[in-house]
Amino acid sequence: MSEGAFSTRLPRKIEPAKLAQQSLTLEGYVPAEALLRVQEAVLTLSNVRCHLSFRVDEQYRRLVEGHLHAEVELRCQRCLEAVPHAQACEVKVALVRDEDRAKDLPAWLDPWLVSESEADLYEFVEDELLLNLPQIAWHEEDCIDPELYSHGDEPEEKSEEERENPFKKLEQLLNKD
Ligand SMILES: [Zn+2]
């Protein structure tokens, strides 16, 4: 896919039901600076490339299908440095007006609650990304000396004295008064 296809900045406010009636596809990007909640969860965030097709299906459900792509950097749980990560999200949702209608959806369709004709596309993209981002990340290679974080597996031989020490201390505390 060429970058050119995603050079259009998508609007924040869209009318998803209307887009579905017209069977339109939105292709473009959502600017990273508008996605503050995602920015809080990652170290860096690229613009989010979106390909979203809107349609009405045989059961008159208004569907949005497609995918999102973003480049993020997450914090490595071992060395605390940045780990680059390409985040892709598969989107398959149905527009619903309220929670009750959301419950009627089949398992393969997630609800997108839109109570008015206008909806916030950026918020939607943000929610989808947050749902899909890995909770923890680390470099695949050994980014720090394994000795530094493996402890307790093979305890060092302790001298008899050291081993008894904690109990002696406890004894001393108990016998204090
Ligand atoms: Zn690391």
mmCIF file of N, CA, C and O and ligand atoms in Angstrom, residues 76 78-80 139 143, ligand 1:
data_model
loop_
_atom_site.group_PDB
_atom_site.id
_atom_site.type_symbol
_atom_site.label_atom_id
_atom_site.label_comp_id
_atom_site.label_asym_id
_atom_site.label_seq_id
_atom_site.Cartn_x
_atom_site.Cartn_y
_atom_site.Cartn_z
ATOM 1 N N CYS A 76 10.279 -0.892 27.199
ATOM 2 C CA CYS A 76 10.718 -2.257 27.483
ATOM 3 C C CYS A 76 10.670 -2.490 28.993
ATOM 4 O O CYS A 76 11.191 -1.687 29.774
ATOM 5 N N ARG A 78 12.240 -4.645 30.615
ATOM 6 C CA ARG A 78 13.521 -5.078 31.163
ATOM 7 C C ARG A 78 14.500 -3.927 31.284
ATOM 8 O O ARG A 78 15.049 -3.669 32.346
ATOM 9 N N CYS A 79 14.716 -3.192 30.148
ATOM 10 C CA CYS A 79 15.765 -2.167 30.164
ATOM 11 C C CYS A 79 15.182 -0.762 30.212
ATOM 12 O O CYS A 79 15.931 0.212 30.319
ATOM 13 N N LEU A 80 13.857 -0.641 30.083
ATOM 14 C CA LEU A 80 13.153 0.645 30.137
ATOM 15 C C LEU A 80 13.415 1.541 28.927
ATOM 16 O O LEU A 80 13.003 2.690 28.898
ATOM 17 N N HIS A 139 12.198 -6.030 24.510
ATOM 18 C CA HIS A 139 13.033 -6.339 23.348
ATOM 19 C C HIS A 139 13.144 -7.848 23.200
ATOM 20 O O HIS A 139 13.235 -8.553 24.197
ATOM 21 N N CYS A 143 18.322 -7.478 26.121
ATOM 22 C CA CYS A 143 18.730 -6.071 26.094
ATOM 23 C C CYS A 143 19.523 -5.684 27.337
ATOM 24 O O CYS A 143 20.218 -4.685 27.351
HETATM 25 ZN ZN ZN B 1 14.902 -3.832 26.557
#
